[in-house]
Amino acid sequence: MKKLINDPGQVVVEALEGLALAHPDSVRVDLENRVVVRTDAPRPGKVGVISGGGSGHEPLHSGFVGVGMLDAAVCGEVFTSPVPDQLLAATQAVDGGAGVLHLVKNYTGDVMNFEMAAELAAEMLGTRVEAVVIDDDVAVQDSLYTAGRRGVGATVFVEKIAGALAESGADLDAVAAIARKVVAESRSMGVALTSCTVPAAGKPTFELGEGEMELGIGIHGEPGRERLPLGTAAEVAGRLVEPILADLDFTGRDAVVMVNGMGGTPLIELYIVYREVARLLEGAGVRIARSLVGNYVTSLEMAGCSVSVLRADDELLALWDAPVDTLSLRWGA
Amino acid sequence: MKKLINDPGQVVVEALEGLALAHPDSVRVDLENRVVVRTDAPRPGKVGVISGGGSGHEPLHSGFVGVGMLDAAVCGEVFTSPVPDQLLAATQAVDGGAGVLHLVKNYTGDVMNFEMAAELAAEMLGTRVEAVVIDDDVAVQDSLYTAGRRGVGATVFVEKIAGALAESGADLDAVAAIARKVVAESRSMGVALTSCTVPAAGKPTFELGEGEMELGIGIHGEPGRERLPLGTAAEVAGRLVEPILADLDFTGRDAVVMVNGMGGTPLIELYIVYREVARLLEGAGVRIARSLVGNYVTSLEMAGCSVSVLRADDELLALWDAPVDTLSLRWGA
Amino acid sequence: MVGRDDVARWLADYAAVVHENAAELTELDRAIGDADHGSNMDRGFAAVAALDPSGFDDAAAYLKKAGMTLVSTVGGASGPLFGTFFLRLGGAWPAEDGDAAGLGAALRAGLDGILARGKAEVGDKTLVDALAPAVDAFDAAAGEGLGAALSAAAAAGAAGRDATVPLVARKGRASYLGERSAGHQDPGATSMALLLDSAARALPGSGG
Amino acid sequence: MVGRDDVARWLADYAAVVHENAAELTELDRAIGDADHGSNMDRGFAAVAALDPSGFDDAAAYLKKAGMTLVSTVGGASGPLFGTFFLRLGGAWPAEDGDAAGLGAALRAGLDGILARGKAEVGDKTLVDALAPAVDAFDAAAGEGLGAALSAAAAAGAAGRDATVPLVARKGRASYLGERSAGHQDPGATSMALLLDSAARALPGSGG
Ligand SMILES: Nc1ncnc2c1ncn2[C@@H]1O[C@H](COP(=O)(O)OP(=O)(O)O)[C@@H](O)[C@H]1O
Ligand SMILES: Nc1ncnc2c1ncn2[C@@H]1O[C@H](COP(=O)(O)OP(=O)(O)O)[C@@H](O)[C@H]1O
Ligand SMILES: [Mg+2]
Ligand SMILES: [Mg+2]
Ligand SMILES: [Mg+2]
Ligand SMILES: [Mg+2]
């Protein structure tokens, strides 16, 4: 394991200390609870929007805290969901009296910990919490015999758009509804070229041969659905785009497209993938209205990428375009 | 070699096609000359600021084209400086009649190609060109017996600050002077935990053992000054910060600090490094006024990081804070 | 019969067992999960072991605090599940510090908590596959005394754990692997079997 | 004596040699540079080989175009250097399509162009270490005829290339390695030696 760390057990807290030192004007960091909060939270009358999960996916979620996006991000251990206490602390920190939206990626651990936190928030704080579970990963086909589709790249879409609506002063039901709409309209698929190494585990989660790729991965370094020979960028893009288009009809619709790096793939490759993805989508009659290319939802140093597509109407596009001022997503502000 | 590419020979042009497809509203891409240009260039009366070099360092330079930073970025083959024709095309594209500043990283190839381009620009276009050579890398100690210090992380400082002054309407001499000032006040040092693979070469440029690091690397995957056992983040930060502080006196001064990822190191580790760097600098009496943490000047998928420090007065800080609106650096705009 | 200090011995024993087996548990999770089960459990049970038993009035309060501690420190899927198990175990702990039947009822309350929280069924390739047959075996042997019941539970838990190997996972992270999850032992069932084994070793009456 | 079509044969031969040796050149550059010298040279000379010689009035125009082509396609350090070499070679090409002395003067003009552009000296571990002694050797043997002069130049170039091995680089990318650059053959000197070797093989008079 080759990492720039001091102690595998201290990775998350030391990184948060670094974040706090680096950006004192942008975010407030509650080191005890490992929560990154907007400097102006709680804002009276504003719905609080929080998200969280295991660490190791940076910039998700801490890089998306700020005006027009998240009010707080809750950081679990690497690839391990945060515990209810942390989520409760975050809920309290952003509760401006209008209720709090929990954005939860659909993993058993995340769902259970958020559930317990919502129960505690109702009991102990009297805060109204709505939870929206994000499950955009088309690699998981059968929700009857699985824990259901995972929450992956679309998390960025949900956080951006729900955050924009909350910023505009909408109420909790409306913000939760738009988040659910984004989930319903989003699909993602990912591929790994290498595994990643959880610091506490000390060695790669899986091994891939020189000519192999894992197709249909999540974001925790877990193996994917199938191991296939690594193809060209065009072939890989095809394997990612096809199941997305097969799952939801995007024909003739506007789309927000993200080509997301898993951490270890350079930007120059992500743009090559974007080129292929754009051609495939346009060939299928999809109108690309907005795009993002870069590392947004990562799995530590894993090489690979994911494609996420949001079927967007004018309402979603307007919220997507609304000002956002966070460490890792910033425009119009 | 595991890369998301189609053809090692087409990496740069296909990535630029992807860039053009992804961001039609932000930049204009001249695919023939591999030049990324501001959509509003040339702006009459404004000094044009261009930079360029080998590709594989993204987001440098193409991610820094836009209001308040570069007017154009010129993209060579991977790790190979662009040719004079490309630089000439970029010079012409941004020439608003007030002359053009060439920002050149100090590598033999870059310097010679930019020199030839400046000669051609004077002869063929009658454009006045000033060139500023960036050489911030303290790993190269002896400029008598070497090609001189390399241009590395401080390139971001120079491009940002010279770009801000040019945006304000300053003339070519003033913009060149501020660029030279930033170069004089900046120092950098980098470390690699893994090598990277040039697509056309097909295998890693160097091999590093499991417990080793290369200290004092440039940004082209070339080996560094020494091979050392990999230490903790705190130890590595010490090895990076010490030679910087030994080379320039930052005591009691404001500093802009960048902890830059080489491409394959996750953000969570960069923040741990930042924590250590901040402590060391503060312990040495340096006041950290601004900071950047992330992948800004990369070497493809290399794991590792570099630290750059700019000794900043009020003039430089004000220019640093000036609005910038590019794909990879955006604030205040 | 099983008092606060017996529980303390059990939890201390289990914390040591988890620590020793952390690498192996993570290894199992590497194959069909995300390579963190051992460190999750180790972090949680180290925190439980750091609790001072003498600060609690009785076994019930102590067990509930252990459950809270797990919920607060483990995270992931195993945190709420093991946490809920101990919270419910403490909640249903027999007032008289339990005979075998009372302990069996408490164990079932723990199991029910896990089922309610995680919605898994036997055969889904989760820790339920170790715990559910263990609770049944405990009840069946309760008439023979606590020691026999605990041994029966441990044996059934171990068998349940082994039975997870051929299964295709239907809950938790391993379910994403589909058929590829078959042939691997479930990490959570493994740590649950170790917990039952530790109980049989550390709780009183284990000799007979 | 050395006309446009002789030059065409030389450039075609060298383009083939570079293509064959591209991997090896890149390999040398991997050790003390950035692993691109072979692909840089290959890209450039493939473009040169694609020029149609019949489109040029004479060898001088053709060589200048080859130089421009290299400048425009190679990039890096070798692009301006090899490009300048051919530009100057063409610029100084003897009007009468050269005897040996005239060719020697042209080669020296090429060398001077490289020295002016790159500011390296003999011993800096660059392509100058192959070219400078080769031009001297050419001049010294020019009296014996073109073939002998070219052979002498090629031999001196090869020796100069070999002499780069123990040197510590003082110019170019390899200089950053300091002492670590010693023990490796310079890639640019290697491709320069191949160019001289190709000239000795492909240009007329090489038999004698
Ligand atoms: N819905 C569920 N019900 C019961 N147990 C479950 C459920 N989901 C997962 N588990 C158990 O949790 C174990 C994994 O725990 P752990 O690795 O700590 O959490 P995570 O999967 O969040 O990384 C699995 O091996 C399985 O036994
Ligand atoms: N200043 C210089 N003068 C002469 N030759 C040089 C100089 N700098 C570098 N070279 C030559 O260029 C070669 C490297 O070329 P190449 O790898 O194509 O370019 P780059 O170093 O830009 O990647 C070196 O091996 C050396 O022979
Ligand atoms: Mg986990
Ligand atoms: Mg190069
Ligand atoms: Mg796990
Ligand atoms: Mg090179």
PDB file of N, CA and C in Angstrom, chain A residues 77-85 106-109 112-113 115-116 119 140 145-148 150 198 200-201 203-206 214 220 222-227, chain C residues 26-27 30-36 39-40 43 68 70-81 84 87 117-119 169-173 175-177 180:
ATOM      1  N   GLU A  77     -16.137   6.426   8.205  1.00  0.00           N
ATOM      2  CA  GLU A  77     -14.827   5.851   7.902  1.00  0.00           C
ATOM      3  C   GLU A  77     -14.759   5.568   6.402  1.00  0.00           C
ATOM      4  N   VAL A  78     -13.580   5.228   5.923  1.00  0.00           N
ATOM      5  CA  VAL A  78     -13.442   4.957   4.495  1.00  0.00           C
ATOM      6  C   VAL A  78     -14.388   3.813   4.086  1.00  0.00           C
ATOM      7  N   PHE A  79     -15.266   4.102   3.150  1.00  0.00           N
ATOM      8  CA  PHE A  79     -16.234   3.140   2.590  1.00  0.00           C
ATOM      9  C   PHE A  79     -17.176   2.559   3.636  1.00  0.00           C
ATOM     10  N   THR A  80     -17.323   3.219   4.781  1.00  0.00           N
ATOM     11  CA  THR A  80     -18.228   2.735   5.816  1.00  0.00           C
ATOM     12  C   THR A  80     -19.184   3.864   6.172  1.00  0.00           C
ATOM     13  N   SER A  81     -20.460   3.581   6.161  1.00  0.00           N
ATOM     14  CA  SER A  81     -21.417   4.658   6.387  1.00  0.00           C
ATOM     15  C   SER A  81     -21.174   5.299   7.744  1.00  0.00           C
ATOM     16  N   PRO A  82     -21.506   6.571   7.873  1.00  0.00           N
ATOM     17  CA  PRO A  82     -21.393   7.223   9.174  1.00  0.00           C
ATOM     18  C   PRO A  82     -22.401   6.619  10.147  1.00  0.00           C
ATOM     19  N   VAL A  83     -22.201   6.898  11.416  1.00  0.00           N
ATOM     20  CA  VAL A  83     -23.086   6.341  12.446  1.00  0.00           C
ATOM     21  C   VAL A  83     -24.185   7.350  12.762  1.00  0.00           C
ATOM     22  N   PRO A  84     -25.268   6.888  13.378  1.00  0.00           N
ATOM     23  CA  PRO A  84     -26.406   7.785  13.633  1.00  0.00           C
ATOM     24  C   PRO A  84     -26.026   9.046  14.417  1.00  0.00           C
ATOM     25  N   ASP A  85     -25.121   8.932  15.367  1.00  0.00           N
ATOM     26  CA  ASP A  85     -24.746  10.114  16.158  1.00  0.00           C
ATOM     27  C   ASP A  85     -24.246  11.239  15.275  1.00  0.00           C
ATOM     28  N   ASN A 106     -28.160   4.312  -1.671  1.00  0.00           N
ATOM     29  CA  ASN A 106     -28.777   3.038  -1.312  1.00  0.00           C
ATOM     30  C   ASN A 106     -27.763   1.915  -1.088  1.00  0.00           C
ATOM     31  N   TYR A 107     -27.225   1.888   0.096  1.00  0.00           N
ATOM     32  CA  TYR A 107     -26.411   0.776   0.584  1.00  0.00           C
ATOM     33  C   TYR A 107     -27.007   0.399   1.938  1.00  0.00           C
ATOM     34  N   THR A 108     -27.040  -0.893   2.235  1.00  0.00           N
ATOM     35  CA  THR A 108     -27.664  -1.371   3.456  1.00  0.00           C
ATOM     36  C   THR A 108     -27.215  -0.572   4.674  1.00  0.00           C
ATOM     37  N   GLY A 109     -25.899  -0.387   4.786  1.00  0.00           N
ATOM     38  CA  GLY A 109     -25.378   0.310   5.962  1.00  0.00           C
ATOM     39  C   GLY A 109     -25.830   1.756   6.014  1.00  0.00           C
ATOM     40  N   MET A 112     -29.629   1.968   6.893  1.00  0.00           N
ATOM     41  CA  MET A 112     -29.945   1.666   8.298  1.00  0.00           C
ATOM     42  C   MET A 112     -29.462   2.762   9.238  1.00  0.00           C
ATOM     43  N   ASN A 113     -28.272   3.274   8.991  1.00  0.00           N
ATOM     44  CA  ASN A 113     -27.760   4.318   9.882  1.00  0.00           C
ATOM     45  C   ASN A 113     -28.555   5.619   9.744  1.00  0.00           C
ATOM     46  N   GLU A 115     -31.686   5.737   8.836  1.00  0.00           N
ATOM     47  CA  GLU A 115     -32.981   5.455   9.468  1.00  0.00           C
ATOM     48  C   GLU A 115     -32.916   5.665  10.977  1.00  0.00           C
ATOM     49  N   MET A 116     -31.875   5.122  11.578  1.00  0.00           N
ATOM     50  CA  MET A 116     -31.741   5.272  13.033  1.00  0.00           C
ATOM     51  C   MET A 116     -31.577   6.745  13.389  1.00  0.00           C
ATOM     52  N   GLU A 119     -34.928   8.450  13.271  1.00  0.00           N
ATOM     53  CA  GLU A 119     -35.714   8.115  14.464  1.00  0.00           C
ATOM     54  C   GLU A 119     -35.249   8.947  15.652  1.00  0.00           C
ATOM     55  N   VAL A 140     -26.953  -3.079 -11.190  1.00  0.00           N
ATOM     56  CA  VAL A 140     -27.744  -3.993 -10.365  1.00  0.00           C
ATOM     57  C   VAL A 140     -29.109  -4.122 -11.023  1.00  0.00           C
ATOM     58  N   TYR A 145     -33.800  -9.741  -5.695  1.00  0.00           N
ATOM     59  CA  TYR A 145     -32.810 -10.641  -5.116  1.00  0.00           C
ATOM     60  C   TYR A 145     -31.536  -9.920  -4.718  1.00  0.00           C
ATOM     61  N   THR A 146     -31.621  -8.613  -4.572  1.00  0.00           N
ATOM     62  CA  THR A 146     -30.450  -7.836  -4.158  1.00  0.00           C
ATOM     63  C   THR A 146     -30.904  -6.785  -3.151  1.00  0.00           C
ATOM     64  N   ALA A 147     -29.935  -6.031  -2.655  1.00  0.00           N
ATOM     65  CA  ALA A 147     -30.260  -4.918  -1.775  1.00  0.00           C
ATOM     66  C   ALA A 147     -30.768  -3.725  -2.589  1.00  0.00           C
ATOM     67  N   GLY A 148     -31.014  -3.931  -3.879  1.00  0.00           N
ATOM     68  CA  GLY A 148     -31.505  -2.851  -4.727  1.00  0.00           C
ATOM     69  C   GLY A 148     -30.357  -2.100  -5.357  1.00  0.00           C
ATOM     70  N   ARG A 150     -27.621   0.528  -6.352  1.00  0.00           N
ATOM     71  CA  ARG A 150     -26.765   1.369  -5.516  1.00  0.00           C
ATOM     72  C   ARG A 150     -26.898   2.843  -5.896  1.00  0.00           C
ATOM     73  N   VAL A 198      -8.257   0.014   0.539  1.00  0.00           N
ATOM     74  CA  VAL A 198      -8.769   0.650   1.750  1.00  0.00           C
ATOM     75  C   VAL A 198      -7.598   0.757   2.728  1.00  0.00           C
ATOM     76  N   ALA A 200      -7.188   0.851   5.894  1.00  0.00           N
ATOM     77  CA  ALA A 200      -7.170  -0.085   7.014  1.00  0.00           C
ATOM     78  C   ALA A 200      -6.970  -1.527   6.562  1.00  0.00           C
ATOM     79  N   ALA A 201      -7.316  -1.824   5.318  1.00  0.00           N
ATOM     80  CA  ALA A 201      -7.146  -3.191   4.814  1.00  0.00           C
ATOM     81  C   ALA A 201      -5.730  -3.415   4.301  1.00  0.00           C
ATOM     82  N   LYS A 203      -4.364  -3.717   1.447  1.00  0.00           N
ATOM     83  CA  LYS A 203      -4.094  -4.240   0.106  1.00  0.00           C
ATOM     84  C   LYS A 203      -5.337  -4.130  -0.774  1.00  0.00           C
ATOM     85  N   PRO A 204      -5.139  -4.249  -2.082  1.00  0.00           N
ATOM     86  CA  PRO A 204      -6.253  -4.000  -3.003  1.00  0.00           C
ATOM     87  C   PRO A 204      -7.446  -4.900  -2.714  1.00  0.00           C
ATOM     88  N   THR A 205      -8.641  -4.352  -2.868  1.00  0.00           N
ATOM     89  CA  THR A 205      -9.862  -5.107  -2.601  1.00  0.00           C
ATOM     90  C   THR A 205     -10.013  -6.263  -3.574  1.00  0.00           C
ATOM     91  N   PHE A 206      -9.633  -6.031  -4.828  1.00  0.00           N
ATOM     92  CA  PHE A 206      -9.626  -7.160  -5.769  1.00  0.00           C
ATOM     93  C   PHE A 206      -8.416  -7.014  -6.680  1.00  0.00           C
ATOM     94  N   GLU A 214     -13.366  -4.507 -14.638  1.00  0.00           N
ATOM     95  CA  GLU A 214     -14.564  -4.907 -13.895  1.00  0.00           C
ATOM     96  C   GLU A 214     -15.686  -3.998 -14.337  1.00  0.00           C
ATOM     97  N   HIS A 220     -17.322   1.508  -3.877  1.00  0.00           N
ATOM     98  CA  HIS A 220     -16.609   1.132  -2.662  1.00  0.00           C
ATOM     99  C   HIS A 220     -15.503   0.147  -2.950  1.00  0.00           C
ATOM    100  N   GLU A 222     -15.757  -2.466  -4.377  1.00  0.00           N
ATOM    101  CA  GLU A 222     -16.266  -3.841  -4.450  1.00  0.00           C
ATOM    102  C   GLU A 222     -16.203  -4.295  -5.903  1.00  0.00           C
ATOM    103  N   PRO A 223     -16.018  -5.587  -6.119  1.00  0.00           N
ATOM    104  CA  PRO A 223     -15.997  -6.072  -7.496  1.00  0.00           C
ATOM    105  C   PRO A 223     -17.328  -5.778  -8.185  1.00  0.00           C
ATOM    106  N   GLY A 224     -17.317  -5.799  -9.507  1.00  0.00           N
ATOM    107  CA  GLY A 224     -18.521  -5.465 -10.264  1.00  0.00           C
ATOM    108  C   GLY A 224     -19.304  -6.695 -10.662  1.00  0.00           C
ATOM    109  N   ARG A 225     -20.122  -6.561 -11.673  1.00  0.00           N
ATOM    110  CA  ARG A 225     -20.943  -7.687 -12.120  1.00  0.00           C
ATOM    111  C   ARG A 225     -20.164  -8.671 -12.961  1.00  0.00           C
ATOM    112  N   GLU A 226     -19.315  -8.149 -13.850  1.00  0.00           N
ATOM    113  CA  GLU A 226     -18.593  -9.058 -14.724  1.00  0.00           C
ATOM    114  C   GLU A 226     -17.181  -8.573 -14.934  1.00  0.00           C
ATOM    115  N   ARG A 227     -16.326  -9.523 -15.165  1.00  0.00           N
ATOM    116  CA  ARG A 227     -14.955  -9.214 -15.536  1.00  0.00           C
ATOM    117  C   ARG A 227     -14.820  -9.449 -17.032  1.00  0.00           C
TER     118      ARG A 227
ATOM    119  N   THR C  26     -11.928  -9.073   7.457  1.00  0.00           N
ATOM    120  CA  THR C  26     -11.782  -8.112   6.352  1.00  0.00           C
ATOM    121  C   THR C  26     -11.486  -8.841   5.052  1.00  0.00           C
ATOM    122  N   GLU C  27     -10.703  -9.894   5.164  1.00  0.00           N
ATOM    123  CA  GLU C  27     -10.382 -10.715   3.993  1.00  0.00           C
ATOM    124  C   GLU C  27     -11.649 -11.332   3.398  1.00  0.00           C
ATOM    125  N   ARG C  30     -13.408  -8.677   1.691  1.00  0.00           N
ATOM    126  CA  ARG C  30     -12.753  -8.285   0.440  1.00  0.00           C
ATOM    127  C   ARG C  30     -13.333  -9.080  -0.740  1.00  0.00           C
ATOM    128  N   ALA C  31     -13.598 -10.377  -0.470  1.00  0.00           N
ATOM    129  CA  ALA C  31     -14.056 -11.241  -1.558  1.00  0.00           C
ATOM    130  C   ALA C  31     -15.448 -10.860  -2.055  1.00  0.00           C
ATOM    131  N   ILE C  32     -16.343 -10.521  -1.154  1.00  0.00           N
ATOM    132  CA  ILE C  32     -17.736 -10.274  -1.601  1.00  0.00           C
ATOM    133  C   ILE C  32     -18.276  -8.960  -1.053  1.00  0.00           C
ATOM    134  N   GLY C  33     -17.414  -8.131  -0.503  1.00  0.00           N
ATOM    135  CA  GLY C  33     -17.895  -6.868   0.045  1.00  0.00           C
ATOM    136  C   GLY C  33     -16.891  -5.779  -0.212  1.00  0.00           C
ATOM    137  N   ASP C  34     -16.597  -4.976   0.789  1.00  0.00           N
ATOM    138  CA  ASP C  34     -15.745  -3.817   0.576  1.00  0.00           C
ATOM    139  C   ASP C  34     -14.575  -3.785   1.555  1.00  0.00           C
ATOM    140  N   ALA C  35     -14.180  -4.944   2.034  1.00  0.00           N
ATOM    141  CA  ALA C  35     -12.910  -5.062   2.750  1.00  0.00           C
ATOM    142  C   ALA C  35     -12.850  -4.210   4.016  1.00  0.00           C
ATOM    143  N   ASP C  36     -13.961  -4.142   4.762  1.00  0.00           N
ATOM    144  CA  ASP C  36     -13.884  -3.358   5.992  1.00  0.00           C
ATOM    145  C   ASP C  36     -14.538  -4.030   7.193  1.00  0.00           C
ATOM    146  N   SER C  39     -12.256  -4.342  10.298  1.00  0.00           N
ATOM    147  CA  SER C  39     -11.929  -3.085  10.977  1.00  0.00           C
ATOM    148  C   SER C  39     -13.169  -2.441  11.577  1.00  0.00           C
ATOM    149  N   ASN C  40     -14.313  -2.596  10.933  1.00  0.00           N
ATOM    150  CA  ASN C  40     -15.548  -2.081  11.541  1.00  0.00           C
ATOM    151  C   ASN C  40     -15.800  -2.723  12.905  1.00  0.00           C
ATOM    152  N   ARG C  43     -13.153  -1.843  15.586  1.00  0.00           N
ATOM    153  CA  ARG C  43     -13.336  -0.487  16.120  1.00  0.00           C
ATOM    154  C   ARG C  43     -14.466  -0.476  17.150  1.00  0.00           C
ATOM    155  N   MET C  68     -25.535   0.742  22.213  1.00  0.00           N
ATOM    156  CA  MET C  68     -25.412   2.147  21.814  1.00  0.00           C
ATOM    157  C   MET C  68     -24.000   2.430  21.298  1.00  0.00           C
ATOM    158  N   LEU C  70     -21.907   0.347  19.974  1.00  0.00           N
ATOM    159  CA  LEU C  70     -21.713  -0.223  18.633  1.00  0.00           C
ATOM    160  C   LEU C  70     -22.381   0.640  17.574  1.00  0.00           C
ATOM    161  N   VAL C  71     -23.605   1.054  17.850  1.00  0.00           N
ATOM    162  CA  VAL C  71     -24.310   1.916  16.895  1.00  0.00           C
ATOM    163  C   VAL C  71     -23.486   3.170  16.618  1.00  0.00           C
ATOM    164  N   SER C  72     -22.842   3.677  17.671  1.00  0.00           N
ATOM    165  CA  SER C  72     -22.138   4.958  17.551  1.00  0.00           C
ATOM    166  C   SER C  72     -20.735   4.848  16.967  1.00  0.00           C
ATOM    167  N   THR C  73     -20.188   3.661  16.913  1.00  0.00           N
ATOM    168  CA  THR C  73     -18.790   3.575  16.481  1.00  0.00           C
ATOM    169  C   THR C  73     -18.563   2.721  15.239  1.00  0.00           C
ATOM    170  N   VAL C  74     -19.453   1.792  14.946  1.00  0.00           N
ATOM    171  CA  VAL C  74     -19.156   0.846  13.872  1.00  0.00           C
ATOM    172  C   VAL C  74     -19.495   1.398  12.493  1.00  0.00           C
ATOM    173  N   GLY C  75     -20.700   1.907  12.341  1.00  0.00           N
ATOM    174  CA  GLY C  75     -21.139   2.337  11.018  1.00  0.00           C
ATOM    175  C   GLY C  75     -21.383   1.145  10.117  1.00  0.00           C
ATOM    176  N   GLY C  76     -21.522   1.403   8.821  1.00  0.00           N
ATOM    177  CA  GLY C  76     -21.750   0.330   7.858  1.00  0.00           C
ATOM    178  C   GLY C  76     -23.007  -0.458   8.185  1.00  0.00           C
ATOM    179  N   ALA C  77     -23.114  -1.646   7.609  1.00  0.00           N
ATOM    180  CA  ALA C  77     -24.276  -2.487   7.876  1.00  0.00           C
ATOM    181  C   ALA C  77     -24.176  -3.131   9.251  1.00  0.00           C
ATOM    182  N   SER C  78     -22.962  -3.504   9.644  1.00  0.00           N
ATOM    183  CA  SER C  78     -22.846  -4.271  10.890  1.00  0.00           C
ATOM    184  C   SER C  78     -23.093  -3.413  12.131  1.00  0.00           C
ATOM    185  N   GLY C  79     -22.872  -2.122  12.063  1.00  0.00           N
ATOM    186  CA  GLY C  79     -23.087  -1.261  13.231  1.00  0.00           C
ATOM    187  C   GLY C  79     -24.525  -1.255  13.702  1.00  0.00           C
ATOM    188  N   PRO C  80     -25.474  -0.874  12.855  1.00  0.00           N
ATOM    189  CA  PRO C  80     -26.865  -0.905  13.288  1.00  0.00           C
ATOM    190  C   PRO C  80     -27.328  -2.312  13.654  1.00  0.00           C
ATOM    191  N   LEU C  81     -26.797  -3.335  12.987  1.00  0.00           N
ATOM    192  CA  LEU C  81     -27.282  -4.701  13.220  1.00  0.00           C
ATOM    193  C   LEU C  81     -26.756  -5.253  14.545  1.00  0.00           C
ATOM    194  N   THR C  84     -28.214  -3.012  17.339  1.00  0.00           N
ATOM    195  CA  THR C  84     -29.604  -3.334  17.642  1.00  0.00           C
ATOM    196  C   THR C  84     -29.694  -4.643  18.425  1.00  0.00           C
ATOM    197  N   LEU C  87     -28.772  -3.846  21.959  1.00  0.00           N
ATOM    198  CA  LEU C  87     -29.817  -2.995  22.558  1.00  0.00           C
ATOM    199  C   LEU C  87     -31.028  -3.838  22.949  1.00  0.00           C
ATOM    200  N   ARG C 117     -34.647  -4.506  11.486  1.00  0.00           N
ATOM    201  CA  ARG C 117     -33.771  -3.459  10.964  1.00  0.00           C
ATOM    202  C   ARG C 117     -33.261  -3.800   9.557  1.00  0.00           C
ATOM    203  N   GLY C 118     -32.872  -5.063   9.373  1.00  0.00           N
ATOM    204  CA  GLY C 118     -32.200  -5.413   8.111  1.00  0.00           C
ATOM    205  C   GLY C 118     -33.067  -6.116   7.095  1.00  0.00           C
ATOM    206  N   LYS C 119     -34.223  -6.596   7.534  1.00  0.00           N
ATOM    207  CA  LYS C 119     -35.200  -7.244   6.638  1.00  0.00           C
ATOM    208  C   LYS C 119     -34.626  -8.425   5.853  1.00  0.00           C
ATOM    209  N   ALA C 169     -25.887 -14.334  -2.394  1.00  0.00           N
ATOM    210  CA  ALA C 169     -26.356 -13.313  -1.458  1.00  0.00           C
ATOM    211  C   ALA C 169     -27.558 -12.571  -2.013  1.00  0.00           C
ATOM    212  N   ARG C 170     -28.502 -12.269  -1.138  1.00  0.00           N
ATOM    213  CA  ARG C 170     -29.681 -11.502  -1.559  1.00  0.00           C
ATOM    214  C   ARG C 170     -29.854 -10.225  -0.753  1.00  0.00           C
ATOM    215  N   LYS C 171     -29.002 -10.021   0.234  1.00  0.00           N
ATOM    216  CA  LYS C 171     -29.056  -8.787   1.016  1.00  0.00           C
ATOM    217  C   LYS C 171     -27.635  -8.275   1.187  1.00  0.00           C
ATOM    218  N   GLY C 172     -27.529  -6.991   1.498  1.00  0.00           N
ATOM    219  CA  GLY C 172     -26.212  -6.409   1.745  1.00  0.00           C
ATOM    220  C   GLY C 172     -25.406  -6.266   0.472  1.00  0.00           C
ATOM    221  N   ARG C 173     -24.193  -5.842   0.672  1.00  0.00           N
ATOM    222  CA  ARG C 173     -23.307  -5.491  -0.429  1.00  0.00           C
ATOM    223  C   ARG C 173     -22.991  -6.687  -1.336  1.00  0.00           C
ATOM    224  N   SER C 175     -24.863  -8.914  -2.339  1.00  0.00           N
ATOM    225  CA  SER C 175     -25.929  -9.237  -3.289  1.00  0.00           C
ATOM    226  C   SER C 175     -25.652  -8.648  -4.667  1.00  0.00           C
ATOM    227  N   TYR C 176     -24.840  -7.571  -4.726  1.00  0.00           N
ATOM    228  CA  TYR C 176     -24.546  -6.955  -6.034  1.00  0.00           C
ATOM    229  C   TYR C 176     -23.753  -7.886  -6.926  1.00  0.00           C
ATOM    230  N   LEU C 177     -23.098  -8.863  -6.305  1.00  0.00           N
ATOM    231  CA  LEU C 177     -22.261  -9.774  -7.083  1.00  0.00           C
ATOM    232  C   LEU C 177     -23.069 -10.871  -7.764  1.00  0.00           C
ATOM    233  N   ARG C 180     -21.741 -14.479  -8.484  1.00  0.00           N
ATOM    234  CA  ARG C 180     -20.327 -14.467  -8.099  1.00  0.00           C
ATOM    235  C   ARG C 180     -20.150 -14.476  -6.585  1.00  0.00           C
TER     236      ARG C 180
END
